[in-house]
Coordinates of C-alpha atoms and ligand atoms in Angstrom, one line a residue:
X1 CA -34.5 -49.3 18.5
X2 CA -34.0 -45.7 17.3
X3 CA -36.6 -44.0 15.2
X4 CA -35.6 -42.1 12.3
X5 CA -37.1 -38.6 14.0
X6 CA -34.2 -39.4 16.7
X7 CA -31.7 -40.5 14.6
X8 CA -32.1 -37.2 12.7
X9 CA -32.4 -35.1 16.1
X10 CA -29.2 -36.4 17.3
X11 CA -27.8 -35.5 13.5
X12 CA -29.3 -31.9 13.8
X13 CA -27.7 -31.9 17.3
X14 CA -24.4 -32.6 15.7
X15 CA -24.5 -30.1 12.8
X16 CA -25.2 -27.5 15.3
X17 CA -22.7 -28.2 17.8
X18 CA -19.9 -28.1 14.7
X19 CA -21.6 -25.0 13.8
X20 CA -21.3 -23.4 17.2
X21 CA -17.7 -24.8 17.4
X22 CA -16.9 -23.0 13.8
X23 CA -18.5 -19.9 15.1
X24 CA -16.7 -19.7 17.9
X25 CA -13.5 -21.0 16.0
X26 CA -13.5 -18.2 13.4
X27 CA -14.3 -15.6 16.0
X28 CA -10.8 -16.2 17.7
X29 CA -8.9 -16.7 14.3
X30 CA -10.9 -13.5 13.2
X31 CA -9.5 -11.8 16.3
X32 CA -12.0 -9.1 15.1
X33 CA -11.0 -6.1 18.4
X34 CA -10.9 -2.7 17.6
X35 CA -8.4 -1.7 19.4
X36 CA -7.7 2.2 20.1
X37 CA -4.5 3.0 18.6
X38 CA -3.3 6.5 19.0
X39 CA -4.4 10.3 18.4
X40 CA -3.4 13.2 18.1
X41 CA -5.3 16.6 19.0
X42 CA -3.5 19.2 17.0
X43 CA -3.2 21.7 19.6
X44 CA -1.6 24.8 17.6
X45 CA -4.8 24.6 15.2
X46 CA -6.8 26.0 18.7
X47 CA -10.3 25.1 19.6
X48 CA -13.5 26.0 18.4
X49 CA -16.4 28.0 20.9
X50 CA -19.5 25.9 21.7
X51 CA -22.2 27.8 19.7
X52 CA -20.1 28.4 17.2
X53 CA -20.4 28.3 13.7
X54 CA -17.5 25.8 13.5
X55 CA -19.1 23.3 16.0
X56 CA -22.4 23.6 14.0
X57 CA -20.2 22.7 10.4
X58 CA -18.7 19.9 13.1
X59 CA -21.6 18.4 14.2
X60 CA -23.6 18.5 10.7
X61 CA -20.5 16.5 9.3
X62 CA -20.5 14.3 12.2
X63 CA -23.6 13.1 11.5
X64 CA -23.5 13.1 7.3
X65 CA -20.5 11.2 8.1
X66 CA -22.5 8.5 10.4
X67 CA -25.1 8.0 7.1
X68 CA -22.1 7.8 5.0
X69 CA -20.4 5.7 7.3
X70 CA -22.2 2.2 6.7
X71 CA -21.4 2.4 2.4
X72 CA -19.5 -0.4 1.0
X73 CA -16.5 1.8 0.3
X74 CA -15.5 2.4 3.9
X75 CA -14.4 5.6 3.1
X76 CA -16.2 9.4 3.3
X77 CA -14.8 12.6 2.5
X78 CA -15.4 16.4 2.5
X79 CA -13.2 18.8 1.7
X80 CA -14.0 22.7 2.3
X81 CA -12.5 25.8 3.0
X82 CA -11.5 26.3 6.8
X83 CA -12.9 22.4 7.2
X84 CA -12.1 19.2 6.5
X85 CA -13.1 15.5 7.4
X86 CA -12.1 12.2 6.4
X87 CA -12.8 8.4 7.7
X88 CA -11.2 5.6 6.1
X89 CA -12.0 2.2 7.0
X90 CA -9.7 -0.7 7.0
X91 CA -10.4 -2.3 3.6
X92 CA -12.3 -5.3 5.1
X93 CA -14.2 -3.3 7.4
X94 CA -17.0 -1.9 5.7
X95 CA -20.4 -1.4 5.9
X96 CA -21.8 -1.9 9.9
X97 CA -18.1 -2.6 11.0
X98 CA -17.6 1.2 9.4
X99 CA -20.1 2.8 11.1
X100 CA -19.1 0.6 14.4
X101 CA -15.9 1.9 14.1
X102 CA -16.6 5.2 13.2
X103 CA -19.4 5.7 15.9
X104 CA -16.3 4.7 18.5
X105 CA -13.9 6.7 16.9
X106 CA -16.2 10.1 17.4
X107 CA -16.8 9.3 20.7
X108 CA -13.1 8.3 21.2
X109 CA -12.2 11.8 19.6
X110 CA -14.6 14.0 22.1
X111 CA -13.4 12.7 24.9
X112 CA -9.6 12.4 24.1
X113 CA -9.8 15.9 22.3
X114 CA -12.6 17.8 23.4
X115 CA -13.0 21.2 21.4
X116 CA -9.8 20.9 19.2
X117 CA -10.7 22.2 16.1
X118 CA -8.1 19.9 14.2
X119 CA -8.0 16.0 15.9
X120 CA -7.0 12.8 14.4
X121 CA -7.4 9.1 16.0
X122 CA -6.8 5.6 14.8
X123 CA -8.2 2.6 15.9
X124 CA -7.6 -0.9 14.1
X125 CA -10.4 -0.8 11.6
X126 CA -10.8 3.0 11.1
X127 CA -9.2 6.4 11.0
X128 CA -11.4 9.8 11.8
X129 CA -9.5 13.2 11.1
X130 CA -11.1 16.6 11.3
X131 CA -9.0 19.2 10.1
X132 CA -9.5 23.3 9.9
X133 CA -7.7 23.4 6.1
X134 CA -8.4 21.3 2.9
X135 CA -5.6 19.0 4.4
X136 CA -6.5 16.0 1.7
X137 CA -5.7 15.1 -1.6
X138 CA -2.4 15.2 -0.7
X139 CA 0.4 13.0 1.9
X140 CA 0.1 13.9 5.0
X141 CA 4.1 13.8 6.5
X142 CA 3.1 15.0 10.0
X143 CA 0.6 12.5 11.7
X144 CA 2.5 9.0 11.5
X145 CA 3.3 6.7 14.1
X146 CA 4.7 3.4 14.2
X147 CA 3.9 0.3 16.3
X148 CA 6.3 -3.1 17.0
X149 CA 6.4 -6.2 18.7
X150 CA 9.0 -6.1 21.1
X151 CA 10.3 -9.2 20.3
X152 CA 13.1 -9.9 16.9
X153 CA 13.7 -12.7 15.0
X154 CA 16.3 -14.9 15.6
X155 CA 19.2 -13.5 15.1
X156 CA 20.3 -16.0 13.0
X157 CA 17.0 -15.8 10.6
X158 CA 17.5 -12.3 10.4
X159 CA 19.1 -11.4 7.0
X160 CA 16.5 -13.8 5.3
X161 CA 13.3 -12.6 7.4
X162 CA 14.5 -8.3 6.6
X163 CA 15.0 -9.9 2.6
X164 CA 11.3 -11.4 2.7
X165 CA 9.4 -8.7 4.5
X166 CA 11.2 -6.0 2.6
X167 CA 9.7 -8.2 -0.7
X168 CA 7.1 -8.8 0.9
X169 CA 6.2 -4.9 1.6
X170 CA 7.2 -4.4 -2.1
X171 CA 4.6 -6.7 -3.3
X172 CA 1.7 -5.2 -1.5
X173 CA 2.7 -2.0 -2.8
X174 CA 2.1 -2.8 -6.0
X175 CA -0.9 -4.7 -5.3
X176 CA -2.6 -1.5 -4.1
X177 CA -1.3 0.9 -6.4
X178 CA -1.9 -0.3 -10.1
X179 CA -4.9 -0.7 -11.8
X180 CA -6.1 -4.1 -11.9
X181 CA -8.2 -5.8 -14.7
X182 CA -11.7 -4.2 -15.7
X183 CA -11.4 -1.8 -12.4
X184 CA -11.2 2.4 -13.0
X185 CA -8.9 2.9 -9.9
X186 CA -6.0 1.3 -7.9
X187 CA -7.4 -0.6 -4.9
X188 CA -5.4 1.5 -2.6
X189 CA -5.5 -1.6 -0.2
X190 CA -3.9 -4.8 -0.7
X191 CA -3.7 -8.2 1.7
X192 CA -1.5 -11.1 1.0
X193 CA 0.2 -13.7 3.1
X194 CA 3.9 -15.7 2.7
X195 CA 5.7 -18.2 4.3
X196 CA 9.0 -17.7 6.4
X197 CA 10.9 -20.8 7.2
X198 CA 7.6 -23.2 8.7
X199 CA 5.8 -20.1 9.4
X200 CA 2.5 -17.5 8.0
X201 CA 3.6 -14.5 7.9
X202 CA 0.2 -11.6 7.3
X203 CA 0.6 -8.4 5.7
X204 CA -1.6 -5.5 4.6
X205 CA -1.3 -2.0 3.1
X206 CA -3.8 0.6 2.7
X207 CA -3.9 4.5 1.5
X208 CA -7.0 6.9 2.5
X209 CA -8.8 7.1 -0.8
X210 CA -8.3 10.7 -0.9
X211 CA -4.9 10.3 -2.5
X212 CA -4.0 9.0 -6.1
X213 CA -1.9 5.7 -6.3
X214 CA 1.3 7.2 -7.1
X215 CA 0.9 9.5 -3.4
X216 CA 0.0 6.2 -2.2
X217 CA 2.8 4.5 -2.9
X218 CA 5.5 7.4 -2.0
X219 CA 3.6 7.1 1.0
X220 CA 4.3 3.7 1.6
X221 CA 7.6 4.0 0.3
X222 CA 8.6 6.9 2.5
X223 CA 7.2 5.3 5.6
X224 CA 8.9 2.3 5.1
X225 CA 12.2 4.0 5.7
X226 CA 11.5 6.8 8.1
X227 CA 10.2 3.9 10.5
X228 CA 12.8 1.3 9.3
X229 CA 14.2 1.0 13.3
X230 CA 10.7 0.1 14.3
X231 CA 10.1 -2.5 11.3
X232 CA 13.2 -3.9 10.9
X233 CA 13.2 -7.8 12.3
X234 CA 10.7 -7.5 14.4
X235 CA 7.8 -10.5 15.1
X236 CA 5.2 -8.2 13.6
X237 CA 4.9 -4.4 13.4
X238 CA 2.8 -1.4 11.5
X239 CA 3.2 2.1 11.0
X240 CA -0.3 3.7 10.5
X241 CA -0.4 7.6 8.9
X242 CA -3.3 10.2 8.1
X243 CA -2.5 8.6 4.5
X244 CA -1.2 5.4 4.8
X245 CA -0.1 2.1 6.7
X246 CA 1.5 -0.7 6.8
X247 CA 1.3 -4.0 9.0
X248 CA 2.4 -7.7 8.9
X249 CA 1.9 -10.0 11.8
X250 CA 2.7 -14.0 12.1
X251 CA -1.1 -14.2 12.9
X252 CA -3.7 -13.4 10.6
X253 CA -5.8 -9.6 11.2
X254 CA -7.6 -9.3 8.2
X255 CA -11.3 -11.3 7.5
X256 CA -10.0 -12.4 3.6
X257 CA -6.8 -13.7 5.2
X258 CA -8.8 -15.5 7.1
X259 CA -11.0 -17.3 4.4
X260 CA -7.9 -18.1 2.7
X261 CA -6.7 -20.3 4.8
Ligands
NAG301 C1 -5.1 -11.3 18.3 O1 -4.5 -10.1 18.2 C2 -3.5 -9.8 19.2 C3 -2.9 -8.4 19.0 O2 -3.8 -7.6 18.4 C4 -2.5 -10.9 19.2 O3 -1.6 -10.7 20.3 C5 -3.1 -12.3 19.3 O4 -2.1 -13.3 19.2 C6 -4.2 -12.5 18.3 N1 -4.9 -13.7 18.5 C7 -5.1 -14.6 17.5 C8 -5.9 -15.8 17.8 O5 -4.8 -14.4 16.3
NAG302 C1 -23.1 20.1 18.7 O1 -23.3 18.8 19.3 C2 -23.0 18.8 20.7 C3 -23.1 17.4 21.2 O2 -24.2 16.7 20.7 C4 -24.0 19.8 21.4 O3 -23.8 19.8 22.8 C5 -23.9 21.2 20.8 O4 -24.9 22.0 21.4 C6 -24.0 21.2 19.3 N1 -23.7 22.5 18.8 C7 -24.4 23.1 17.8 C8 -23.9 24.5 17.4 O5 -25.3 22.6 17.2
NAG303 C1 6.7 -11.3 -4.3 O1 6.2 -11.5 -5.6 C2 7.0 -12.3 -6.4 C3 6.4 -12.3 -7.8 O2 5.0 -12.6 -7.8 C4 7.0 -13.7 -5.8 O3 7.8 -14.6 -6.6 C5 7.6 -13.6 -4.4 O4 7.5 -14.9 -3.8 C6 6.8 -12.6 -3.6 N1 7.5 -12.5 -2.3 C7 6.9 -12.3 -1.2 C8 7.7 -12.2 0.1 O5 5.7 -12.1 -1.1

């Protein structure tokens, strides 16, 4: 005979071993790493004196920035004479993931570029850039990369894959640069996800939010064909800029893509 108080134990024990198995389900669909990207340490912009008055702007930023850093945009800016600063967070990566990233991303920029006045690094959720002009507002051409599975398509699948991620890219654009219903601003950051032949195929594209939606989409535009060797028929690739980026995988990167499916 089993008495309701076991019956219902061996019910909770259920429930929570699902629960555990979701949790540890979604944290391997979420595939939520940070991975260091790339950076750049801008060499003919020289390097500041410790003491100086440049390290002292520096440092009160850095930590302005790591209040900032936690807000639900995911994005902080200033923008001085002789100084500038910018970290944009990936759009679903706001709030604690911000600052996570951010934190990582100073730390990541000291040691990879100590004393460099002008320093940029990207990591998968975030971007940190310090900068000795007033370097935003406007498309940054200089500080782009781009990033590719090694593998293609088949060759035969070809023609129709280039047709539907070239679509596909086109789509997001205009996702993230026109005003949407009831909101002041273009998102600067859309998700979305389509199906080639019996597979997912994930995309994303994002502009810092220093830059209005038309730079945002010439920037996206422009990347698209400067890094159209790297992009072209591969099994997932991105170019990531000081403005903008791109990315489309056959898995899912993104938290929302995630919950959609
Ligand atoms: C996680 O991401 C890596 C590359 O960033 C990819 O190779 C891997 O397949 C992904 N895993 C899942 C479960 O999506
Ligand atoms: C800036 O911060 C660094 C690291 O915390 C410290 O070593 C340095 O003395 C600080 N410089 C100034 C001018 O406050
Ligand atoms: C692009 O958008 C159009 C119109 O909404 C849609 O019919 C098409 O399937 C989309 N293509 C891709 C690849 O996302």
């Amino acid at each position: 005979m089993y008495s309701s108080s076991s019956v219902s134990k061996f019910v909770i024990l259920i429930h929570v071993f699902a629960m555990q198995l979701l949790l540890i389900n979604s944290e391997l669909l979420l595939n939520t790493t940070n991975a260091y990207l790339n950076h750049k340490c801008v060499v003919s912009k020289g390097k500041y004196k410790p003491g100086s008055a440049y390290e002292k702007q520096l440092n009160l930023t850095i930590k302005n920035f790591y209040s900032d850093s936690g807000n639900k945009e995911g994005f902080t800016l200033l923008g001085g004479d002789g100084f500038s600063a910018i970290l944009q967070c990936r759009g679903d990566s706001y709030g604690p993931k911000c600052r996570d990233c951010y934190a990582t991303a100073v730390a990541g920029l000291s040691r990879r570029c100590p004393l460099y006045k002008a320093r940029i690094i990207w990591y998968d959720q975030c971007l940190v850039s310090f900068d000795t002009a007033y370097s935003t507002g406007q498309i940054d051409y200089d500080n782009i990369f781009c990033m590719s599975n090694a593998k293609k398509v088949g060759e035969r699948d070809r023609p129709a894959f280039i047709s539907t991620t070239n679509n596909f890219m086109d789509n997001l654009t205009i996702l993230a640069t026109r005003v949407h219903n009831n909101q002041e601003f273009a998102p600067l950051y859309a998700v979305g996800k389509t199906r080639f032949k019996g597979d997912m195929l994930y995309g994303m594209v994002q502009c810092t939010k220093d830059i209005p939606d038309k730079a945002c989409e010439e920037c996206l535009v422009f990347n698209s064909i400067h890094f159209q060797e790297c992009l072209t028929a591969k099994r997932g690739a991105r170019f990531m800029g000081r403005s903008c980026t791109y990315r489309f995988e056959f898995y899912p990167f993104i938290a929302k893509q995630i919950q959609n499916i």
